[in-house]
Short mmCIF file of N, CA, C and O in Angstrom, two decimals:
data_model
loop_
_atom_site.label_atom_id
_atom_site.label_comp_id
_atom_site.label_asym_id
_atom_site.label_seq_id
_atom_site.Cartn_x
_atom_site.Cartn_y
_atom_site.Cartn_z
N MET U 1 -64.78 -27.26 -75.75
CA MET U 1 -63.36 -27.54 -75.85
C MET U 1 -62.55 -26.42 -75.20
O MET U 1 -61.71 -26.68 -74.38
N ILE U 2 -62.81 -25.18 -75.56
CA ILE U 2 -62.10 -24.04 -75.02
C ILE U 2 -63.08 -23.21 -74.20
O ILE U 2 -64.16 -22.87 -74.67
N VAL U 3 -62.67 -22.90 -72.98
CA VAL U 3 -63.51 -22.08 -72.10
C VAL U 3 -62.68 -20.90 -71.62
O VAL U 3 -61.53 -21.07 -71.20
N ILE U 4 -63.25 -19.71 -71.72
CA ILE U 4 -62.58 -18.50 -71.29
C ILE U 4 -63.03 -18.17 -69.86
O ILE U 4 -64.21 -18.18 -69.55
N ASP U 5 -62.06 -17.88 -69.00
CA ASP U 5 -62.34 -17.49 -67.62
C ASP U 5 -62.13 -15.98 -67.53
O ASP U 5 -60.99 -15.51 -67.50
N TYR U 6 -63.20 -15.24 -67.51
CA TYR U 6 -63.09 -13.78 -67.50
C TYR U 6 -62.61 -13.22 -66.17
O TYR U 6 -62.23 -12.06 -66.10
N SER U 7 -62.56 -14.06 -65.14
CA SER U 7 -62.00 -13.60 -63.86
C SER U 7 -60.48 -13.81 -63.83
O SER U 7 -59.81 -13.29 -62.94
N ASP U 8 -59.96 -14.56 -64.79
CA ASP U 8 -58.51 -14.79 -64.91
C ASP U 8 -57.86 -13.50 -65.37
O ASP U 8 -58.34 -12.83 -66.28
N LYS U 9 -56.75 -13.14 -64.73
CA LYS U 9 -56.09 -11.87 -65.06
C LYS U 9 -55.24 -11.96 -66.32
O LYS U 9 -54.82 -10.94 -66.85
N ARG U 10 -55.00 -13.19 -66.79
CA ARG U 10 -54.20 -13.35 -68.01
C ARG U 10 -55.02 -12.93 -69.23
O ARG U 10 -56.25 -13.07 -69.24
N PRO U 11 -54.33 -12.47 -70.27
CA PRO U 11 -55.04 -12.14 -71.51
C PRO U 11 -55.76 -13.37 -72.07
O PRO U 11 -55.32 -14.51 -71.86
N ILE U 12 -56.83 -13.13 -72.79
CA ILE U 12 -57.64 -14.22 -73.35
C ILE U 12 -56.81 -15.11 -74.27
O ILE U 12 -56.91 -16.33 -74.22
N TYR U 13 -55.94 -14.51 -75.09
CA TYR U 13 -55.16 -15.33 -76.02
C TYR U 13 -54.26 -16.30 -75.26
O TYR U 13 -54.05 -17.44 -75.70
N GLU U 14 -53.73 -15.89 -74.10
CA GLU U 14 -52.89 -16.78 -73.30
C GLU U 14 -53.69 -17.95 -72.75
O GLU U 14 -53.20 -19.07 -72.67
N GLN U 15 -54.94 -17.69 -72.36
CA GLN U 15 -55.80 -18.77 -71.88
C GLN U 15 -56.06 -19.78 -73.00
O GLN U 15 -56.05 -20.99 -72.77
N ILE U 16 -56.29 -19.27 -74.20
CA ILE U 16 -56.54 -20.14 -75.35
C ILE U 16 -55.30 -20.97 -75.66
O ILE U 16 -55.39 -22.18 -75.88
N VAL U 17 -54.13 -20.33 -75.65
CA VAL U 17 -52.88 -21.04 -75.90
C VAL U 17 -52.70 -22.15 -74.87
O VAL U 17 -52.40 -23.31 -75.22
N GLU U 18 -52.87 -21.83 -73.60
CA GLU U 18 -52.68 -22.83 -72.55
C GLU U 18 -53.64 -24.01 -72.71
O GLU U 18 -53.25 -25.17 -72.57
N ARG U 19 -54.88 -23.72 -73.02
CA ARG U 19 -55.88 -24.79 -73.17
C ARG U 19 -55.53 -25.72 -74.33
O ARG U 19 -55.57 -26.94 -74.19
N PHE U 20 -55.15 -25.12 -75.48
CA PHE U 20 -54.77 -25.96 -76.62
C PHE U 20 -53.51 -26.76 -76.31
O PHE U 20 -53.41 -27.92 -76.69
N ARG U 21 -52.55 -26.15 -75.63
CA ARG U 21 -51.33 -26.87 -75.23
C ARG U 21 -51.71 -28.13 -74.45
O ARG U 21 -51.20 -29.22 -74.72
N MET U 22 -52.58 -27.97 -73.47
CA MET U 22 -52.98 -29.10 -72.63
C MET U 22 -53.73 -30.16 -73.44
O MET U 22 -53.51 -31.36 -73.26
N LEU U 23 -54.59 -29.73 -74.33
CA LEU U 23 -55.32 -30.69 -75.17
C LEU U 23 -54.37 -31.49 -76.05
O LEU U 23 -54.55 -32.69 -76.26
N ILE U 24 -53.34 -30.83 -76.55
CA ILE U 24 -52.37 -31.49 -77.43
C ILE U 24 -51.45 -32.40 -76.62
O ILE U 24 -51.26 -33.57 -76.96
N VAL U 25 -50.88 -31.88 -75.55
CA VAL U 25 -49.93 -32.66 -74.74
C VAL U 25 -50.59 -33.89 -74.14
O VAL U 25 -49.98 -34.96 -74.07
N ASN U 26 -51.85 -33.77 -73.73
CA ASN U 26 -52.54 -34.90 -73.11
C ASN U 26 -53.15 -35.86 -74.14
O ASN U 26 -53.82 -36.81 -73.77
N GLY U 27 -52.92 -35.60 -75.42
CA GLY U 27 -53.38 -36.51 -76.46
C GLY U 27 -54.85 -36.42 -76.79
O GLY U 27 -55.37 -37.25 -77.53
N ILE U 28 -55.53 -35.41 -76.27
CA ILE U 28 -56.95 -35.25 -76.58
C ILE U 28 -57.10 -34.79 -78.03
O ILE U 28 -58.00 -35.23 -78.74
N MET U 29 -56.19 -33.92 -78.46
CA MET U 29 -56.12 -33.56 -79.88
C MET U 29 -54.95 -34.34 -80.46
O MET U 29 -53.84 -34.31 -79.92
N GLU U 30 -55.19 -35.04 -81.54
CA GLU U 30 -54.20 -35.93 -82.11
C GLU U 30 -53.41 -35.27 -83.24
O GLU U 30 -53.83 -34.24 -83.78
N ALA U 31 -52.31 -35.88 -83.59
CA ALA U 31 -51.44 -35.37 -84.66
C ALA U 31 -52.25 -35.17 -85.93
O ALA U 31 -53.09 -36.00 -86.29
N ASP U 32 -52.00 -34.05 -86.56
CA ASP U 32 -52.63 -33.67 -87.83
C ASP U 32 -54.13 -33.39 -87.73
O ASP U 32 -54.79 -33.20 -88.74
N GLU U 33 -54.65 -33.33 -86.51
CA GLU U 33 -56.06 -32.96 -86.33
C GLU U 33 -56.20 -31.46 -86.61
O GLU U 33 -55.37 -30.66 -86.19
N ARG U 34 -57.25 -31.11 -87.29
CA ARG U 34 -57.48 -29.71 -87.66
C ARG U 34 -58.06 -28.94 -86.48
O ARG U 34 -58.99 -29.42 -85.82
N LEU U 35 -57.52 -27.75 -86.22
CA LEU U 35 -58.07 -26.87 -85.20
C LEU U 35 -59.26 -26.14 -85.81
O LEU U 35 -59.34 -25.98 -87.03
N PRO U 36 -60.17 -25.66 -84.96
CA PRO U 36 -61.28 -24.86 -85.50
C PRO U 36 -60.73 -23.64 -86.24
O PRO U 36 -59.69 -23.11 -85.86
N SER U 37 -61.43 -23.22 -87.27
CA SER U 37 -60.98 -22.03 -87.99
C SER U 37 -61.01 -20.83 -87.04
O SER U 37 -61.73 -20.83 -86.04
N VAL U 38 -60.22 -19.83 -87.37
CA VAL U 38 -60.17 -18.61 -86.56
C VAL U 38 -61.57 -18.03 -86.42
O VAL U 38 -62.03 -17.71 -85.31
N ARG U 39 -62.27 -17.93 -87.52
CA ARG U 39 -63.61 -17.33 -87.52
C ARG U 39 -64.58 -18.16 -86.69
O ARG U 39 -65.34 -17.62 -85.88
N THR U 40 -64.56 -19.47 -86.87
CA THR U 40 -65.48 -20.36 -86.14
C THR U 40 -65.26 -20.26 -84.63
O THR U 40 -66.22 -20.11 -83.87
N LEU U 41 -63.99 -20.33 -84.21
CA LEU U 41 -63.71 -20.27 -82.78
C LEU U 41 -64.03 -18.89 -82.21
O LEU U 41 -64.54 -18.78 -81.09
N ALA U 42 -63.78 -17.85 -82.98
CA ALA U 42 -64.09 -16.49 -82.52
C ALA U 42 -65.60 -16.33 -82.29
O ALA U 42 -66.02 -15.76 -81.28
N VAL U 43 -66.39 -16.86 -83.21
CA VAL U 43 -67.85 -16.79 -83.05
C VAL U 43 -68.29 -17.63 -81.86
O VAL U 43 -69.09 -17.18 -81.04
N GLU U 44 -67.74 -18.84 -81.74
CA GLU U 44 -68.10 -19.74 -80.64
C GLU U 44 -67.80 -19.12 -79.28
O GLU U 44 -68.58 -19.25 -78.34
N LEU U 45 -66.66 -18.41 -79.17
CA LEU U 45 -66.26 -17.81 -77.90
C LEU U 45 -66.71 -16.36 -77.75
O LEU U 45 -66.48 -15.74 -76.71
N SER U 46 -67.29 -15.82 -78.80
CA SER U 46 -67.74 -14.42 -78.81
C SER U 46 -66.59 -13.46 -78.51
O SER U 46 -66.71 -12.57 -77.66
N ILE U 47 -65.48 -13.67 -79.21
CA ILE U 47 -64.33 -12.79 -79.06
C ILE U 47 -63.81 -12.39 -80.44
O ILE U 47 -64.19 -12.97 -81.45
N ASN U 48 -62.93 -11.41 -80.45
CA ASN U 48 -62.36 -10.89 -81.68
C ASN U 48 -61.51 -11.96 -82.38
O ASN U 48 -60.68 -12.60 -81.73
N PRO U 49 -61.68 -12.13 -83.69
CA PRO U 49 -60.86 -13.11 -84.43
C PRO U 49 -59.36 -12.84 -84.31
O PRO U 49 -58.56 -13.77 -84.37
N ASN U 50 -58.97 -11.59 -84.13
CA ASN U 50 -57.55 -11.28 -83.97
C ASN U 50 -56.96 -11.95 -82.72
O ASN U 50 -55.78 -12.30 -82.69
N THR U 51 -57.79 -12.12 -81.69
CA THR U 51 -57.35 -12.79 -80.47
C THR U 51 -57.06 -14.26 -80.75
O THR U 51 -56.04 -14.79 -80.30
N ILE U 52 -57.92 -14.90 -81.52
CA ILE U 52 -57.70 -16.30 -81.90
C ILE U 52 -56.46 -16.41 -82.77
O ILE U 52 -55.62 -17.30 -82.57
N GLN U 53 -56.32 -15.50 -83.73
CA GLN U 53 -55.16 -15.53 -84.61
C GLN U 53 -53.86 -15.37 -83.81
O GLN U 53 -52.88 -16.03 -84.09
N ARG U 54 -53.89 -14.50 -82.82
CA ARG U 54 -52.71 -14.31 -81.98
C ARG U 54 -52.38 -15.59 -81.22
O ARG U 54 -51.21 -15.99 -81.11
N ALA U 55 -53.40 -16.26 -80.70
CA ALA U 55 -53.18 -17.53 -79.99
C ALA U 55 -52.62 -18.58 -80.94
O ALA U 55 -51.66 -19.28 -80.59
N TYR U 56 -53.18 -18.69 -82.12
CA TYR U 56 -52.70 -19.67 -83.09
C TYR U 56 -51.26 -19.36 -83.52
O TYR U 56 -50.45 -20.27 -83.67
N SER U 57 -50.95 -18.10 -83.68
CA SER U 57 -49.58 -17.72 -84.04
C SER U 57 -48.60 -18.11 -82.94
O SER U 57 -47.50 -18.60 -83.22
N GLU U 58 -49.01 -17.93 -81.70
CA GLU U 58 -48.15 -18.30 -80.56
C GLU U 58 -47.97 -19.82 -80.51
O GLU U 58 -46.87 -20.32 -80.29
N LEU U 59 -49.04 -20.56 -80.71
CA LEU U 59 -48.95 -22.02 -80.72
C LEU U 59 -48.04 -22.51 -81.85
O LEU U 59 -47.27 -23.46 -81.66
N GLU U 60 -48.10 -21.86 -82.99
CA GLU U 60 -47.23 -22.24 -84.11
C GLU U 60 -45.78 -21.89 -83.79
O GLU U 60 -44.87 -22.69 -84.04
N ARG U 61 -45.56 -20.72 -83.21
CA ARG U 61 -44.21 -20.31 -82.84
C ARG U 61 -43.60 -21.30 -81.84
O ARG U 61 -42.42 -21.63 -81.91
N GLU U 62 -44.41 -21.79 -80.91
CA GLU U 62 -43.95 -22.73 -79.90
C GLU U 62 -43.79 -24.15 -80.43
O GLU U 62 -43.22 -25.01 -79.77
N GLY U 63 -44.34 -24.43 -81.62
CA GLY U 63 -44.19 -25.75 -82.23
C GLY U 63 -45.32 -26.72 -81.95
O GLY U 63 -45.19 -27.91 -82.23
N PHE U 64 -46.44 -26.24 -81.43
CA PHE U 64 -47.56 -27.12 -81.13
C PHE U 64 -48.47 -27.35 -82.33
O PHE U 64 -49.17 -28.36 -82.39
N ILE U 65 -48.50 -26.39 -83.25
CA ILE U 65 -49.35 -26.53 -84.43
C ILE U 65 -48.56 -26.09 -85.67
O ILE U 65 -47.51 -25.47 -85.55
N TYR U 66 -49.10 -26.42 -86.82
CA TYR U 66 -48.56 -25.92 -88.08
C TYR U 66 -49.72 -25.48 -88.95
O TYR U 66 -50.86 -25.93 -88.76
N SER U 67 -49.46 -24.58 -89.86
CA SER U 67 -50.54 -24.09 -90.72
C SER U 67 -50.29 -24.53 -92.15
O SER U 67 -49.14 -24.67 -92.59
N VAL U 68 -51.38 -24.76 -92.86
CA VAL U 68 -51.34 -25.09 -94.27
C VAL U 68 -52.15 -24.02 -94.98
O VAL U 68 -53.34 -23.85 -94.68
N LYS U 69 -51.50 -23.29 -95.85
CA LYS U 69 -52.14 -22.18 -96.55
C LYS U 69 -53.44 -22.64 -97.21
O LYS U 69 -53.47 -23.62 -97.95
N GLY U 70 -54.50 -21.95 -96.89
CA GLY U 70 -55.80 -22.24 -97.48
C GLY U 70 -56.54 -23.41 -96.85
O GLY U 70 -57.69 -23.68 -97.21
N ARG U 71 -55.92 -24.15 -95.93
CA ARG U 71 -56.56 -25.31 -95.33
C ARG U 71 -56.79 -25.16 -93.83
O ARG U 71 -57.67 -25.79 -93.27
N GLY U 72 -55.94 -24.37 -93.15
CA GLY U 72 -56.13 -24.16 -91.73
C GLY U 72 -54.91 -24.53 -90.89
O GLY U 72 -53.80 -24.66 -91.41
N ASN U 73 -55.17 -24.72 -89.62
CA ASN U 73 -54.12 -25.04 -88.64
C ASN U 73 -54.33 -26.46 -88.13
O ASN U 73 -55.46 -26.88 -87.89
N PHE U 74 -53.21 -27.16 -87.93
CA PHE U 74 -53.25 -28.56 -87.56
C PHE U 74 -52.30 -28.84 -86.41
O PHE U 74 -51.27 -28.17 -86.26
N VAL U 75 -52.63 -29.87 -85.62
CA VAL U 75 -51.81 -30.27 -84.48
C VAL U 75 -50.52 -30.90 -84.98
O VAL U 75 -50.53 -31.75 -85.88
N LYS U 76 -49.42 -30.47 -84.38
CA LYS U 76 -48.11 -31.03 -84.70
C LYS U 76 -47.65 -31.85 -83.50
O LYS U 76 -47.59 -31.33 -82.39
N LYS U 77 -47.39 -33.12 -83.71
CA LYS U 77 -46.90 -33.97 -82.62
C LYS U 77 -45.39 -33.97 -82.67
O LYS U 77 -44.78 -34.42 -83.63
N ASP U 78 -44.79 -33.43 -81.64
CA ASP U 78 -43.34 -33.36 -81.55
C ASP U 78 -42.95 -33.84 -80.16
O ASP U 78 -43.01 -33.08 -79.19
N GLU U 79 -42.58 -35.10 -80.06
CA GLU U 79 -42.26 -35.70 -78.77
C GLU U 79 -41.12 -34.96 -78.07
O GLU U 79 -41.12 -34.84 -76.85
N ALA U 80 -40.14 -34.48 -78.83
CA ALA U 80 -39.02 -33.74 -78.23
C ALA U 80 -39.53 -32.46 -77.58
O ALA U 80 -39.09 -32.08 -76.49
N LEU U 81 -40.48 -31.79 -78.24
CA LEU U 81 -41.08 -30.58 -77.67
C LEU U 81 -41.80 -30.91 -76.37
O LEU U 81 -41.66 -30.21 -75.37
N PHE U 82 -42.57 -31.99 -76.37
CA PHE U 82 -43.32 -32.38 -75.18
C PHE U 82 -42.36 -32.73 -74.04
O PHE U 82 -42.61 -32.40 -72.88
N GLU U 83 -41.26 -33.39 -74.36
CA GLU U 83 -40.28 -33.75 -73.34
C GLU U 83 -39.63 -32.50 -72.76
O GLU U 83 -39.43 -32.39 -71.55
N ARG U 84 -39.30 -31.50 -73.63
CA ARG U 84 -38.73 -30.24 -73.14
C ARG U 84 -39.72 -29.50 -72.25
O ARG U 84 -39.34 -28.96 -71.21
N LEU U 85 -40.98 -29.49 -72.63
CA LEU U 85 -42.02 -28.84 -71.83
C LEU U 85 -42.11 -29.51 -70.46
O LEU U 85 -42.15 -28.84 -69.43
N LYS U 86 -42.11 -30.83 -70.45
CA LYS U 86 -42.17 -31.58 -69.19
C LYS U 86 -40.97 -31.26 -68.32
O LYS U 86 -41.12 -31.00 -67.12
N GLU U 87 -39.78 -31.25 -68.91
CA GLU U 87 -38.56 -30.94 -68.15
C GLU U 87 -38.59 -29.52 -67.60
O GLU U 87 -38.17 -29.28 -66.47
N ASP U 88 -39.08 -28.58 -68.39
CA ASP U 88 -39.19 -27.19 -67.93
C ASP U 88 -40.14 -27.09 -66.74
O ASP U 88 -39.85 -26.39 -65.76
N LEU U 89 -41.27 -27.78 -66.82
CA LEU U 89 -42.24 -27.75 -65.72
C LEU U 89 -41.65 -28.38 -64.46
O LEU U 89 -41.83 -27.85 -63.36
N LEU U 90 -40.95 -29.49 -64.62
CA LEU U 90 -40.35 -30.15 -63.45
C LEU U 90 -39.24 -29.30 -62.85
O LEU U 90 -39.10 -29.23 -61.62
N ALA U 91 -38.46 -28.62 -63.69
CA ALA U 91 -37.41 -27.73 -63.18
C ALA U 91 -38.02 -26.58 -62.39
O ALA U 91 -37.52 -26.21 -61.32
N GLU U 92 -39.11 -26.01 -62.90
CA GLU U 92 -39.79 -24.93 -62.19
C GLU U 92 -40.36 -25.43 -60.87
O GLU U 92 -40.30 -24.75 -59.84
N PHE U 93 -40.91 -26.63 -60.90
CA PHE U 93 -41.44 -27.24 -59.68
C PHE U 93 -40.33 -27.40 -58.64
O PHE U 93 -40.51 -27.09 -57.46
N GLU U 94 -39.17 -27.88 -59.07
CA GLU U 94 -38.04 -28.06 -58.15
C GLU U 94 -37.62 -26.73 -57.54
O GLU U 94 -37.33 -26.66 -56.34
N LYS U 95 -37.58 -25.67 -58.34
CA LYS U 95 -37.22 -24.35 -57.82
C LYS U 95 -38.20 -23.91 -56.74
O LYS U 95 -37.80 -23.44 -55.69
N GLN U 96 -39.50 -24.09 -57.03
CA GLN U 96 -40.51 -23.69 -56.06
C GLN U 96 -40.45 -24.55 -54.81
O GLN U 96 -40.66 -24.05 -53.70
N ALA U 97 -40.17 -25.83 -54.97
CA ALA U 97 -40.03 -26.71 -53.80
C ALA U 97 -38.87 -26.25 -52.93
O ALA U 97 -38.98 -26.23 -51.69
N CYS U 98 -37.76 -25.85 -53.55
CA CYS U 98 -36.61 -25.34 -52.78
C CYS U 98 -36.97 -24.07 -52.02
O CYS U 98 -36.58 -23.89 -50.86
N VAL U 99 -37.73 -23.19 -52.65
CA VAL U 99 -38.17 -21.96 -51.99
C VAL U 99 -39.03 -22.33 -50.77
O VAL U 99 -38.86 -21.77 -49.69
N CYS U 100 -39.93 -23.27 -50.96
CA CYS U 100 -40.79 -23.70 -49.86
C CYS U 100 -39.97 -24.25 -48.70
O CYS U 100 -40.21 -23.91 -47.54
N ILE U 101 -39.01 -25.09 -49.01
CA ILE U 101 -38.16 -25.69 -47.96
C ILE U 101 -37.36 -24.62 -47.23
O ILE U 101 -37.27 -24.64 -46.00
N ARG U 102 -36.82 -23.65 -47.98
CA ARG U 102 -36.07 -22.55 -47.35
C ARG U 102 -36.97 -21.71 -46.45
O ARG U 102 -36.51 -21.09 -45.50
N GLN U 103 -38.26 -21.68 -46.74
CA GLN U 103 -39.20 -20.90 -45.94
C GLN U 103 -39.74 -21.70 -44.75
O GLN U 103 -40.64 -21.24 -44.06
N GLY U 104 -39.23 -22.91 -44.55
CA GLY U 104 -39.61 -23.67 -43.37
C GLY U 104 -40.72 -24.68 -43.58
O GLY U 104 -41.18 -25.30 -42.61
N ILE U 105 -41.15 -24.87 -44.79
CA ILE U 105 -42.18 -25.88 -45.05
C ILE U 105 -41.50 -27.24 -45.04
O ILE U 105 -40.47 -27.44 -45.69
N THR U 106 -42.07 -28.16 -44.28
CA THR U 106 -41.44 -29.47 -44.15
C THR U 106 -41.68 -30.32 -45.39
O THR U 106 -42.59 -30.06 -46.18
N ARG U 107 -40.87 -31.36 -45.47
CA ARG U 107 -40.99 -32.30 -46.58
C ARG U 107 -42.39 -32.93 -46.59
O ARG U 107 -43.01 -33.06 -47.63
N ASP U 108 -42.87 -33.30 -45.40
CA ASP U 108 -44.19 -33.93 -45.31
C ASP U 108 -45.31 -32.96 -45.73
O ASP U 108 -46.26 -33.37 -46.40
N GLU U 109 -45.19 -31.70 -45.33
CA GLU U 109 -46.19 -30.70 -45.74
C GLU U 109 -46.18 -30.53 -47.25
O GLU U 109 -47.23 -30.47 -47.89
N LEU U 110 -44.99 -30.47 -47.81
CA LEU U 110 -44.84 -30.30 -49.25
C LEU U 110 -45.41 -31.49 -50.01
O LEU U 110 -46.20 -31.34 -50.95
N LEU U 111 -45.05 -32.69 -49.56
CA LEU U 111 -45.57 -33.90 -50.20
C LEU U 111 -47.08 -34.01 -50.04
O LEU U 111 -47.79 -34.45 -50.96
N GLY U 112 -47.58 -33.60 -48.89
CA GLY U 112 -49.02 -33.62 -48.67
C GLY U 112 -49.75 -32.73 -49.67
O GLY U 112 -50.80 -33.11 -50.20
N ARG U 113 -49.18 -31.57 -49.94
CA ARG U 113 -49.80 -30.67 -50.92
C ARG U 113 -49.73 -31.23 -52.34
O ARG U 113 -50.65 -31.07 -53.13
N VAL U 114 -48.62 -31.90 -52.65
CA VAL U 114 -48.49 -32.52 -53.98
C VAL U 114 -49.57 -33.59 -54.14
O VAL U 114 -50.27 -33.64 -55.16
N TRP U 115 -49.73 -34.43 -53.12
CA TRP U 115 -50.76 -35.47 -53.18
C TRP U 115 -52.16 -34.87 -53.26
O TRP U 115 -53.01 -35.36 -54.00
N LYS U 116 -52.39 -33.81 -52.50
CA LYS U 116 -53.70 -33.14 -52.52
C LYS U 116 -53.99 -32.59 -53.91
O LYS U 116 -55.10 -32.75 -54.43
N ALA U 117 -52.99 -31.97 -54.53
CA ALA U 117 -53.17 -31.44 -55.88
C ALA U 117 -53.44 -32.57 -56.88
O ALA U 117 -54.30 -32.45 -57.75
N ALA U 118 -52.72 -33.67 -56.74
CA ALA U 118 -52.91 -34.81 -57.63
C ALA U 118 -54.30 -35.41 -57.47
O ALA U 118 -54.96 -35.73 -58.45
N GLU U 119 -54.76 -35.52 -56.25
CA GLU U 119 -56.10 -36.06 -56.00
C GLU U 119 -57.17 -35.13 -56.55
O GLU U 119 -58.15 -35.59 -57.12
N GLY U 120 -56.97 -33.84 -56.39
CA GLY U 120 -57.94 -32.86 -56.86
C GLY U 120 -58.05 -32.82 -58.38
O GLY U 120 -59.06 -32.42 -58.93
N ASN U 121 -57.00 -33.25 -59.06
CA ASN U 121 -56.98 -33.22 -60.52
C ASN U 121 -57.15 -34.59 -61.14
O ASN U 121 -56.99 -34.75 -62.34
N ARG U 122 -57.46 -35.58 -60.35
CA ARG U 122 -57.57 -36.94 -60.87
C ARG U 122 -58.62 -37.07 -61.96
O ARG U 122 -58.39 -37.63 -63.01
N GLU U 123 -59.80 -36.51 -61.72
CA GLU U 123 -60.88 -36.65 -62.69
C GLU U 123 -60.79 -35.65 -63.85
O GLU U 123 -61.35 -35.88 -64.89
N VAL U 124 -60.06 -34.58 -63.67
CA VAL U 124 -59.93 -33.58 -64.72
C VAL U 124 -58.46 -33.43 -65.05
O VAL U 124 -57.71 -32.78 -64.34
N ARG U 125 -58.02 -34.03 -66.14
CA ARG U 125 -56.61 -33.97 -66.50
C ARG U 125 -56.28 -32.74 -67.31
O ARG U 125 -55.14 -32.44 -67.54
N VAL U 126 -57.26 -32.06 -67.86
CA VAL U 126 -56.98 -30.91 -68.71
C VAL U 126 -57.67 -29.70 -68.16
O VAL U 126 -58.74 -29.73 -67.69
#
């Protein structure tokens, strides 16, 4: 479910947060589904439990999960949150597209790259 890329320059907790975000947003993890315990995931990934706890705290702060004292962490389905995330990503994409156009990249080149990225990710959505 969660894979750590040690060649990635981002901290491990950020990789974990991103992976869980994608699993939740894409519906692979469903509402009220229990996340692995901090200890279980730490052992599975061979990393410090504090790293998992930090990732879970960030996910809770962002509204992707909620915790139940003594029971664990669970997926929170918040369509408004997902819509805001989608809008933020599209706004960032538009900014980058404008930068590309100002740098002389043509509309066709830009669209070609979008299609190439979409084709490359067709079989792997997460």
